[in-house]
């Protein structure tokens, strides 16, 4: 048999680097149309679904080559660009391509199922319908619907989003053959739906929009715009421009940012259906959105983290809203950062990417400083809205009621009596962070983690926020038998209890991950209070997302712990949180007030924020990072390992550490290694956790080292006894 010169290079979902060679079913040389198609292939005793990444020359001995079992797609499901980016991503994050594919591709497609039908439908009036409208009962639902169709076909996606119960009205029209359902083709996707007008952009906004219009090819734009400065208006205009050029747009938002409000706002203003992608969707819906974009039927996608891996054959723009948000970083498995991936994809797609935030990450800030990103400043709120007045109140030696000082209670009372809403922010859910024995000092600890248990459900239960362990509160101290067990500190539940007692005439709504577990939980809760005077108490969930037009007072309680954290990013995170929460006050025409109660009124972080806002903080923090040789001036990678027996993980990392030392000497790489250290939380969910921190001034030196040890680490016997992972550009050290 002649040796076939060409084979399929297939990416397989395996913890192994590289591509695998296969022959086509009939042995014929494959053409380029295979790239991006899925194939079912034999692998050992199993069959796997893989992606044809390239067609190329055979590199393995030909007798070892096997033909594929079946070709699953006739036309590519993935673009060549995306496949290439995913492979590069796997290399960058030292992750197996299989894991990268799992994060990037909807489950249905990974399993080899057919891509869903993404044809979209619209409804239009028939000739009879057009003549018949006037005979319909006035102001009835069918009449309103038929009247709307008079100005053209309306896509179902749009009706779904803006007209409740439209299907039954449509059915009644259809039985008279007054309306018909038509399939939309791609040309219809570029501007059929009517849109509402937004405000005229101000000069700062226009400058940014024009810079984007003028952008050719890849460029990163960073909007540093205070809350309410009109960033979202810029996004909308930029997406409209992109659509008008016949291109697709991707808008990434943080987990919490993808609210019905956000989606409604984009839908109202864009002339095409808006697709949604997030992790709470069903497998079918995820595959639907992904495929719609891949086939070009979808023109705009709003999604959370993993949406960054959506194929876009006609990509024109990527936007990352709240680019500093930590939910963009995947914390387990394949530790990618969606903001960085967005920049990478924009580069490989040769399109602009727009990053926006009131509090940009120090990484992005630095990139703008050195001219790698183009900075656009929106220092003022759009329209007539005024910035909030921020005050700090010293609570040393002050008597607190329900954990709140008198100034805080007065501030809330004044706001409520004026008909406004007050937000009390505490970054701690549950009733109280600890249960303490007043007689012997015992505190309730999680048996599986190095952490205290949090009191919940009034005071009836103890929960671990790290492993989910739960138990009833003990009636007496397990150590000394005393009944003097006390709740220590304040969580959102306890604040809610206190605020309800202090302000019995006003509604008090608690918002934290405990109360918003259902996806529409938060929306429902906020709808309940509406614009009425009342109190919202909650965690960072309240720091962003929903627009609260009547919010006039923000009280910040209990930031003191974060002022003294050992994590080098703690101050950055805290500043962002404070600015974001404070930015919620007084968005409309009523100016807002912000009060921060603290035992450390002179802390430099608070002083900087008060004096010069986030820019002042960012400048100083970057100077400190530079002196301390920390990111973004250096580059970091973490090797984490955990196991039930502490020595097993520790021993594995010691071996890795030896490898690191050997390779960096051999290859003369300037990479600093921390040696093996316990993780920020040395035990979690019954596993002991260790880490190794690598740090280098030059990114390529770090990358070279990681690439050099990767295969060897996989080959270590000790690696099979522990859970371990690489975390390149780690965001936390817990
Ligand atoms: P951000 O995304 O920066 O928080 P938004 O785009 O949501 O800001 O704008 C905040 C509010 O100001 C919104 O109600 C928006 O409609 C309004 N707004 C934005 N730009 C303008 C403008 N140029 N003129 C008047 N109002 C504006
Ligand atoms: Zn005790
Ligand atoms: Zn625990």
XYZ file of C-alpha atoms in Angstrom, residues 192-626:
435
model
C -34.658 44.524 10.647
C -35.704 45.122 14.200
C -36.655 48.632 15.185
C -34.549 50.254 17.882
C -35.074 52.966 20.408
C -32.794 55.978 20.430
C -30.231 56.559 23.136
C -28.974 59.874 24.454
C -26.740 61.969 22.198
C -23.168 61.093 23.124
C -21.064 63.699 24.875
C -17.606 64.746 23.682
C -15.691 62.158 25.742
C -17.924 59.358 24.557
C -17.704 60.489 20.952
C -13.929 60.618 21.045
C -13.867 57.010 22.129
C -16.416 55.863 19.545
C -14.518 57.671 16.800
C -11.229 56.112 17.822
C -12.880 52.719 17.447
C -14.371 53.621 14.086
C -10.944 54.670 12.885
C -9.277 51.534 14.258
C -7.988 49.174 11.622
C -6.931 45.718 12.671
C -5.936 44.793 16.182
C -5.847 47.447 18.908
C -6.725 47.472 22.594
C -8.778 50.376 23.901
C -9.209 50.874 27.629
C -12.080 53.019 28.850
C -11.447 54.278 32.337
C -14.844 55.717 33.121
C -16.434 56.305 36.496
C -19.686 54.509 37.234
C -22.472 56.178 35.290
C -20.107 57.942 32.886
C -21.782 56.321 29.897
C -19.510 53.371 29.117
C -22.452 51.174 28.215
C -23.661 53.815 25.753
C -20.251 53.596 24.093
C -20.484 49.815 23.927
C -23.890 50.049 22.297
C -22.734 52.560 19.708
C -19.585 50.568 18.984
C -21.638 47.399 18.480
C -24.035 49.235 16.171
C -21.112 50.492 14.106
C -19.694 46.990 13.986
C -23.030 45.554 12.804
C -23.352 48.275 10.192
C -20.021 47.144 8.764
C -21.507 43.661 8.471
C -19.418 42.199 11.280
C -20.214 40.197 14.434
C -19.709 41.520 17.954
C -18.984 39.796 21.256
C -19.715 41.475 24.593
C -18.265 39.849 27.703
C -19.775 40.702 31.062
C -18.952 39.427 34.583
C -21.117 36.664 36.086
C -23.134 39.175 38.027
C -23.323 41.628 35.143
C -25.462 39.469 32.895
C -28.761 40.642 34.285
C -32.088 40.823 32.453
C -31.663 44.621 32.673
C -28.403 44.513 30.743
C -29.820 42.237 28.089
C -32.973 44.313 27.705
C -30.920 47.455 27.293
C -28.838 45.984 24.476
C -31.858 44.369 22.842
C -33.778 47.629 22.785
C -30.972 49.414 21.040
C -29.564 46.897 18.583
C -31.152 46.202 15.226
C -30.552 42.429 15.396
C -31.403 39.617 17.812
C -28.990 39.405 20.731
C -27.765 35.949 21.745
C -26.885 35.032 25.300
C -24.348 32.567 26.646
C -23.697 31.759 30.288
C -23.123 28.748 32.476
C -26.661 28.529 33.824
C -28.156 27.788 30.411
C -29.204 24.289 29.419
C -26.798 22.346 27.201
C -29.201 22.826 24.297
C -29.365 26.594 24.675
C -25.610 26.873 24.967
C -25.071 24.871 21.815
C -27.714 27.008 20.106
C -26.026 30.330 20.873
C -22.577 29.006 20.043
C -23.666 27.507 16.742
C -25.650 30.593 15.757
C -22.482 32.648 16.070
C -20.409 29.981 14.323
C -22.783 29.955 11.371
C -22.992 33.724 11.188
C -26.762 33.763 11.843
C -25.982 35.230 15.244
C -24.529 38.727 14.976
C -24.230 39.754 18.620
C -23.431 37.609 21.622
C -23.467 38.745 25.241
C -21.880 36.211 27.506
C -19.861 35.460 30.597
C -16.301 34.101 30.805
C -16.431 31.086 28.516
C -18.196 33.023 25.736
C -14.748 34.320 24.833
C -14.300 30.987 23.050
C -17.136 31.445 20.571
C -16.384 31.034 16.881
C -17.007 34.234 14.936
C -16.271 33.885 11.238
C -17.112 37.555 10.667
C -15.827 39.049 13.908
C -15.582 42.811 14.110
C -15.346 43.760 17.769
C -14.894 42.337 21.263
C -15.942 44.264 24.376
C -15.033 43.331 27.946
C -17.214 45.152 30.445
C -15.915 45.548 34.028
C -12.634 44.178 32.811
C -11.183 44.127 36.338
C -13.817 41.666 37.568
C -12.401 38.532 39.167
C -15.108 36.305 37.706
C -13.226 36.498 34.388
C -10.601 34.261 35.910
C -11.444 30.574 35.843
C -10.457 29.266 39.265
C -10.283 25.551 38.689
C -9.297 23.140 35.981
C -7.922 25.235 33.192
C -7.107 28.569 34.835
C -7.641 31.019 31.987
C -8.416 34.710 32.232
C -11.205 35.709 29.847
C -10.012 39.313 29.586
C -6.569 38.194 28.487
C -8.139 35.687 26.136
C -10.279 38.448 24.653
C -7.135 40.431 23.879
C -5.495 37.356 22.418
C -8.488 36.557 20.220
C -8.826 40.123 19.027
C -5.216 39.874 17.996
C -5.661 36.678 16.055
C -8.906 37.980 14.521
C -7.212 41.302 13.717
C -9.993 43.344 15.266
C -10.190 45.957 18.039
C -11.012 45.019 21.614
C -12.560 47.437 24.067
C -11.952 46.995 27.798
C -14.050 49.091 30.141
C -14.156 49.698 33.883
C -14.472 52.367 36.531
C -11.594 50.613 38.250
C -9.340 48.963 35.662
C -7.078 46.141 36.777
C -3.535 47.278 37.497
C -2.417 45.072 34.607
C -4.526 47.030 32.129
C -3.677 50.328 33.791
C 0.002 49.564 33.360
C -0.487 48.530 29.732
C -2.136 51.881 29.083
C 0.708 53.675 30.904
C 3.306 52.125 28.637
C 1.262 52.814 25.516
C 0.373 49.226 24.725
C -3.305 50.011 25.255
C -4.991 53.200 24.179
C -6.621 54.935 27.152
C -9.919 56.845 27.048
C -10.980 58.729 30.153
C -14.558 59.475 31.142
C -13.971 61.292 34.416
C -17.524 62.545 34.862
C -20.952 61.069 35.053
C -23.004 61.392 31.902
C -26.007 63.670 31.728
C -26.722 65.669 34.840
C -25.804 63.073 37.485
C -23.432 64.217 40.232
C -20.713 62.101 41.850
C -21.448 60.857 45.384
C -19.977 62.554 48.460
C -17.779 60.025 50.298
C -17.059 60.245 54.032
C -15.124 58.066 56.458
C -16.189 57.708 60.055
C -13.854 56.557 62.831
C -15.516 53.925 65.025
C -12.687 53.390 67.517
C -14.142 53.493 71.041
C -17.586 54.177 69.587
C -20.525 52.137 70.821
C -22.104 50.217 67.968
C -25.737 49.166 67.657
C -26.342 46.089 65.506
C -22.739 46.519 64.340
C -23.475 50.033 63.066
C -22.351 53.393 64.441
C -24.740 56.255 65.110
C -23.561 58.216 62.049
C -24.428 55.228 59.881
C -27.884 54.852 61.434
C -28.488 58.586 61.034
C -27.416 58.479 57.397
C -29.799 55.616 56.673
C -32.645 57.301 58.536
C -32.205 60.584 56.658
C -32.174 58.770 53.324
C -35.297 56.733 54.127
C -37.233 59.715 55.446
C -36.422 61.514 52.225
C -38.018 58.643 50.256
C -34.722 57.140 49.076
C -33.121 53.710 49.176
C -30.123 52.909 51.341
C -27.626 50.153 50.707
C -25.638 48.612 53.536
C -22.675 46.725 52.194
C -20.903 43.972 54.108
C -18.748 41.464 52.345
C -19.717 38.603 54.582
C -22.816 36.490 54.214
C -24.462 34.528 56.987
C -25.407 35.607 60.484
C -21.964 35.946 62.031
C -18.455 34.974 60.920
C -17.780 32.940 64.067
C -19.254 31.215 67.107
C -17.177 31.846 70.221
C -17.274 30.456 73.766
C -17.079 33.402 76.102
C -15.805 31.186 78.924
C -12.945 29.222 77.336
C -12.285 30.916 73.979
C -13.363 27.959 71.834
C -14.390 28.883 68.266
C -16.291 26.500 66.008
C -13.923 25.322 63.243
C -14.620 23.391 60.079
C -13.403 19.819 60.630
C -12.228 19.661 57.004
C -10.745 23.147 56.444
C -8.471 25.585 58.242
C -11.248 28.055 58.782
C -13.935 29.073 61.236
C -17.544 28.087 60.619
C -20.082 30.810 59.885
C -23.358 31.022 61.753
C -26.410 30.923 59.482
C -30.190 30.703 59.608
C -30.616 33.003 62.561
C -28.194 31.270 64.845
C -29.355 27.746 64.268
C -26.737 26.349 61.897
C -23.021 26.422 61.201
C -21.757 26.456 57.601
C -18.312 26.260 56.066
C -18.036 28.691 53.151
C -15.178 26.731 51.632
C -16.291 23.105 51.556
C -20.016 23.327 52.214
C -19.834 21.387 55.505
C -22.913 22.088 57.670
C -24.133 21.176 61.110
C -26.555 22.438 63.746
C -25.177 24.922 66.233
C -24.140 23.020 69.377
C -26.315 23.808 72.425
C -23.225 24.113 74.652
C -19.489 24.575 74.214
C -18.016 21.229 73.076
C -14.819 21.991 75.035
C -15.992 23.245 78.426
C -19.736 22.667 78.376
C -20.502 26.312 79.001
C -23.723 27.774 77.625
C -22.023 31.109 76.965
C -21.661 30.610 73.215
C -21.805 33.920 71.348
C -22.076 35.058 67.765
C -18.886 36.968 66.925
C -19.060 39.771 64.381
C -21.692 40.584 61.792
C -22.769 38.944 58.571
C -25.487 40.168 56.225
C -28.171 38.136 58.021
C -27.409 39.721 61.363
C -27.275 43.186 59.830
C -30.649 42.528 58.247
C -32.017 41.554 61.649
C -30.602 44.727 63.221
C -31.775 47.022 60.439
C -35.264 45.536 60.471
C -35.442 46.228 64.207
C -34.043 49.746 63.821
C -36.278 50.725 60.896
C -39.477 48.715 61.305
C -41.494 50.984 58.996
C -39.378 50.284 55.923
C -38.764 47.145 53.886
C -35.325 45.594 54.294
C -34.097 43.221 51.619
C -31.034 41.058 51.957
C -29.112 40.211 48.818
C -26.269 37.698 48.922
C -25.468 34.439 47.187
C -27.718 32.691 49.721
C -30.789 34.668 48.659
C -30.125 34.888 44.924
C -29.368 31.282 44.129
C -32.021 31.153 41.481
C -30.922 33.079 38.423
C -33.849 35.476 38.534
C -33.674 35.639 42.350
C -32.011 39.027 42.450
C -34.255 40.508 39.777
C -37.349 39.273 41.616
C -36.114 40.677 44.916
C -35.327 44.048 43.413
C -38.617 44.154 41.539
C -40.376 43.628 44.861
C -38.901 46.779 46.357
C -39.001 48.776 43.113
C -38.297 52.443 43.683
C -39.908 52.541 47.127
C -37.995 53.821 50.144
C -36.217 50.943 51.851
C -32.965 49.219 52.736
C -30.865 46.782 50.772
C -28.296 44.866 52.743
C -25.858 42.578 51.041
C -22.515 41.464 49.692
C -20.613 42.413 46.540
C -23.511 41.110 44.495
C -24.942 44.566 45.088
C -21.766 46.279 43.870
C -22.709 46.051 40.226
C -25.230 44.841 37.729
C -28.658 46.143 38.458
C -29.420 49.772 38.029
C -30.917 51.204 41.244
C -32.099 54.677 40.295
C -33.428 55.596 43.707
C -30.328 54.559 45.625
C -29.063 57.585 47.517
C -27.076 56.306 50.462
C -24.397 53.621 50.637
C -23.021 52.485 53.993
C -19.871 50.372 53.943
C -19.360 48.147 56.979
C -16.441 45.879 57.843
C -13.707 46.423 55.308
C -11.084 46.360 58.033
C -10.058 42.705 57.590
C -9.178 43.290 53.929
C -6.937 46.246 54.780
C -4.407 43.873 56.302
C -4.494 40.833 54.036
C -1.262 39.152 52.948
C -2.411 38.706 49.335
C -0.609 41.265 47.181
C -3.808 41.861 45.214
C -5.967 42.458 48.292
C -5.714 46.254 48.171
C -6.489 46.377 44.487
C -9.578 44.215 45.010
C -10.701 46.241 48.010
C -10.292 49.577 46.217
C -12.248 48.295 43.239
C -14.996 47.025 45.481
C -15.219 50.272 47.458
C -15.329 52.418 44.323
C -17.847 50.137 42.661
C -20.145 50.078 45.679
C -19.827 53.810 46.239
C -20.561 54.376 42.549
C -24.013 52.918 43.024
C -25.224 55.928 44.965
C -27.067 58.737 43.271
C -27.006 57.671 39.671
C -29.963 59.748 38.603
C -30.431 63.451 39.329
C -30.291 63.043 43.133
C -26.702 63.170 44.421
C -25.666 60.221 46.597
C -23.896 59.898 49.943
C -21.384 57.243 50.923
C -20.256 56.505 54.470
C -17.456 54.088 55.361
C -17.166 53.052 59.012
C -13.746 51.776 60.023
C -11.306 51.297 62.887
C -8.516 52.496 60.578
C -9.585 55.919 59.333
C -5.967 56.871 58.600
C -5.109 53.850 56.510
C -3.258 55.082 53.380
C -5.531 53.139 51.050
C -8.625 54.924 52.339
C -6.796 58.251 52.363
C -5.674 57.835 48.724
C -9.117 56.812 47.553
C -10.668 59.754 49.312
C -8.120 62.256 48.039
C -7.671 61.171 44.441
C -10.078 58.338 43.764
C -9.028 55.213 41.937
C -6.369 56.931 39.750
C -4.491 58.026 42.873
C -4.682 54.546 44.326
C -3.608 52.929 41.043
C -0.531 55.136 40.650
C 0.692 54.432 44.168
C -0.128 50.743 44.034
C 1.782 50.362 40.767
C 4.821 52.072 42.287
C 4.690 49.601 45.161
C 4.335 46.647 42.823
C 7.336 47.792 40.848
